[in-house]
Coordinates of C-alpha atoms and ligand atoms in Angstrom, one line a residue:
M1355 CA 124.2 44.6 212.8
P1356 CA 123.3 44.4 209.7
S1357 CA 125.4 45.5 206.7
Q1358 CA 125.5 49.3 205.7
I1359 CA 126.4 51.8 203.2
V1360 CA 129.2 53.3 203.8
S1361 CA 130.3 56.6 202.2
L1362 CA 133.8 57.9 202.2
V1363 CA 136.1 60.4 200.4
V1364 CA 139.0 58.5 198.9
N1365 CA 141.7 60.2 196.9
G1366 CA 139.8 63.3 196.5
E1367 CA 136.8 60.9 195.1
P1368 CA 132.8 60.6 197.1
R1369 CA 133.1 56.7 197.2
E1370 CA 130.2 54.7 198.4
F1371 CA 129.9 50.3 199.0
I1372 CA 128.4 48.0 201.5
A1373 CA 130.5 47.2 204.3
A1374 CA 129.9 43.5 206.4
P1375 CA 129.7 44.7 210.0
G1376 CA 133.0 44.4 211.4
M1377 CA 135.0 45.5 208.0
T1378 CA 137.4 46.9 208.3
L1379 CA 139.0 50.1 206.7
L1380 CA 141.3 47.9 204.9
A1381 CA 139.1 45.6 203.6
G1382 CA 136.9 48.0 202.3
L1383 CA 139.2 49.8 200.0
R1384 CA 140.9 46.6 198.9
E1385 CA 137.8 44.2 198.1
S1386 CA 135.2 47.0 197.8
L1387 CA 136.9 49.8 196.2
G1388 CA 139.8 47.5 194.5
L1389 CA 142.1 49.3 195.9
T1390 CA 144.5 47.2 196.8
A1391 CA 148.2 48.7 197.2
A1392 CA 147.9 49.2 201.2
K1393 CA 148.4 45.5 202.3
R1394 CA 147.3 42.9 204.7
G1395 CA 150.5 42.2 206.8
C1396 CA 149.9 41.3 210.5
G1397 CA 146.8 42.5 210.1
Q1398 CA 146.8 43.9 214.2
G1399 CA 148.5 46.6 213.6
T1400 CA 152.1 46.0 214.2
C1401 CA 153.7 45.9 210.8
G1402 CA 152.2 49.5 209.2
S1403 CA 152.2 47.4 205.4
C1404 CA 148.1 48.8 205.5
T1405 CA 148.9 52.4 206.0
V1406 CA 146.7 55.6 204.4
L1407 CA 145.9 58.4 205.7
V1408 CA 142.6 59.4 207.4
E1409 CA 142.2 63.4 206.7
G1410 CA 145.9 63.4 206.4
Q1411 CA 147.4 61.2 209.8
A1412 CA 148.5 58.0 208.9
R1413 CA 146.4 54.7 210.3
A1414 CA 146.8 51.3 210.5
A1415 CA 143.9 50.4 207.9
C1416 CA 143.5 47.1 209.1
L1417 CA 142.3 48.3 212.8
V1418 CA 140.3 51.1 211.4
A1419 CA 136.5 49.8 211.6
V1420 CA 135.2 51.0 207.6
E1421 CA 131.7 52.5 209.7
T1422 CA 133.9 55.4 212.4
V1423 CA 135.4 57.1 208.9
A1424 CA 131.9 57.2 207.3
G1425 CA 132.7 60.8 205.2
L1426 CA 136.0 60.9 206.1
S1427 CA 138.4 62.1 203.8
V1428 CA 141.0 59.0 202.9
S1429 CA 143.8 58.9 201.2
T1430 CA 146.1 56.1 199.4
L1431 CA 149.3 55.5 197.4
E1432 CA 146.8 54.8 194.3
G1433 CA 146.0 58.9 194.6
V1434 CA 149.3 60.0 195.5
A1435 CA 150.6 60.5 191.9
T1436 CA 149.2 63.5 189.9
G1437 CA 148.7 63.0 186.0
G1438 CA 150.9 59.5 185.6
E1439 CA 153.6 61.2 187.2
L1440 CA 155.1 60.2 190.6
D1441 CA 155.1 62.7 193.1
A1442 CA 158.3 63.5 194.9
V1443 CA 158.4 60.8 197.2
Q1444 CA 157.3 58.1 194.9
S1445 CA 160.6 59.3 192.4
S1446 CA 163.1 58.8 195.1
F1447 CA 162.3 55.7 196.7
V1448 CA 162.8 54.7 193.1
D1449 CA 166.0 56.3 192.6
N1450 CA 167.3 55.7 196.0
F1451 CA 166.5 51.9 195.3
A1452 CA 164.4 52.2 198.8
T1453 CA 162.3 49.3 197.5
Q1454 CA 162.9 45.4 197.3
C1455 CA 159.9 43.4 197.2
G1456 CA 157.5 46.1 197.7
F1457 CA 155.5 44.9 200.3
C1458 CA 156.5 47.7 202.9
T1459 CA 156.2 50.1 200.1
A1460 CA 152.9 51.4 199.8
G1461 CA 152.5 52.0 204.2
M1462 CA 156.4 53.3 203.7
I1463 CA 155.4 56.1 201.3
M1464 CA 152.1 56.7 202.9
V1465 CA 153.9 57.3 206.6
T1466 CA 156.4 59.8 204.5
E1467 CA 153.8 61.5 202.7
A1468 CA 152.0 62.0 206.4
L1469 CA 155.7 63.0 207.9
L1470 CA 156.5 65.7 205.3
D1471 CA 153.2 67.4 204.9
R1472 CA 153.7 68.3 209.5
D1473 CA 157.4 68.6 209.0
P1474 CA 158.8 69.7 205.6
D1475 CA 162.7 69.6 207.1
P1476 CA 162.6 66.4 209.1
S1477 CA 166.1 65.2 210.7
E1478 CA 167.1 61.4 210.3
E1479 CA 165.7 61.2 214.1
D1480 CA 162.4 62.0 213.0
V1481 CA 162.2 59.7 209.9
A1482 CA 163.0 56.6 212.4
E1483 CA 160.7 58.2 214.5
A1484 CA 158.3 58.1 211.6
I1485 CA 158.6 55.0 209.9
S1486 CA 159.0 53.1 213.5
G1487 CA 155.7 50.9 212.8
N1488 CA 156.4 50.0 209.2
V1489 CA 158.7 46.5 209.2
C1490 CA 160.6 45.9 205.9
R1491 CA 162.1 42.9 206.1
C1492 CA 164.1 43.4 202.7
T1493 CA 166.2 46.9 202.8
G1494 CA 167.6 46.7 205.9
Y1495 CA 165.6 50.5 206.4
Q1496 CA 168.5 52.7 205.4
P1497 CA 167.6 53.3 201.6
I1498 CA 164.1 53.9 202.9
V1499 CA 165.3 56.7 205.5
I1500 CA 168.2 58.3 202.7
A1501 CA 164.9 58.4 199.8
I1502 CA 163.1 60.1 203.2
L1503 CA 166.0 62.5 203.2
D1504 CA 166.1 63.2 199.8
A1505 CA 162.4 62.9 199.3
A1506 CA 161.8 65.9 201.9
R1507 CA 164.8 68.3 200.1
R1508 CA 163.1 67.3 197.0
R1509 CA 159.7 68.7 198.3
R1510 CA 161.0 72.0 199.6
E1511 CA 163.0 72.5 196.1
E1512 CA 160.1 71.8 193.9
R1513 CA 158.0 74.3 196.6
A1514 CA 161.0 76.6 196.2
S1515 CA 160.8 77.1 192.4
R1516 CA 157.0 77.6 192.2
Ligands
FES1643 S1 148.4 44.6 208.3 FE1 147.5 46.4 209.3 S2 149.6 47.1 210.2 FE2 150.2 45.1 209.5
FES1644 S1 161.1 45.7 200.4 FE1 160.4 44.2 201.2 S2 159.4 44.3 202.6 FE2 160.3 46.2 202.6

């Protein structure tokens, strides 16, 4: 199969690049578009460090063949902040010390964005379930769970004040 031009909407912007046969979405984002927030950990769909959103759904980008998402909308950590301002999830991760080495953080934040988009008031069990596919070797998870619950509260307050 020859290389092909793939068009996606990434963080709201139309993007196009040449994809070699078998290229993953993760490789396309990192190597062709220079969006390196999503990380390659296991490369097998089991660590969550490469998580991005495709049409709002959390997906392991290392398992997605890039041609299968042609024309779709992809969101990465690079598109989360607005005008240099961290969003509620990002600032909550910082304030609650939910990141140490940072390797898992982009994936954790994207999984959280998807969770809070579908459930603005998740329980601790909902949070644990949402991040169950994301491995963190540093934090012991509890600061991440606390940060996600705090982010949910911040988002609800932001919305209520509009
Ligand atoms: S690198 Fe994709 S799930 Fe681990
Ligand atoms: S902060 Fe190091 S792997 Fe999660």
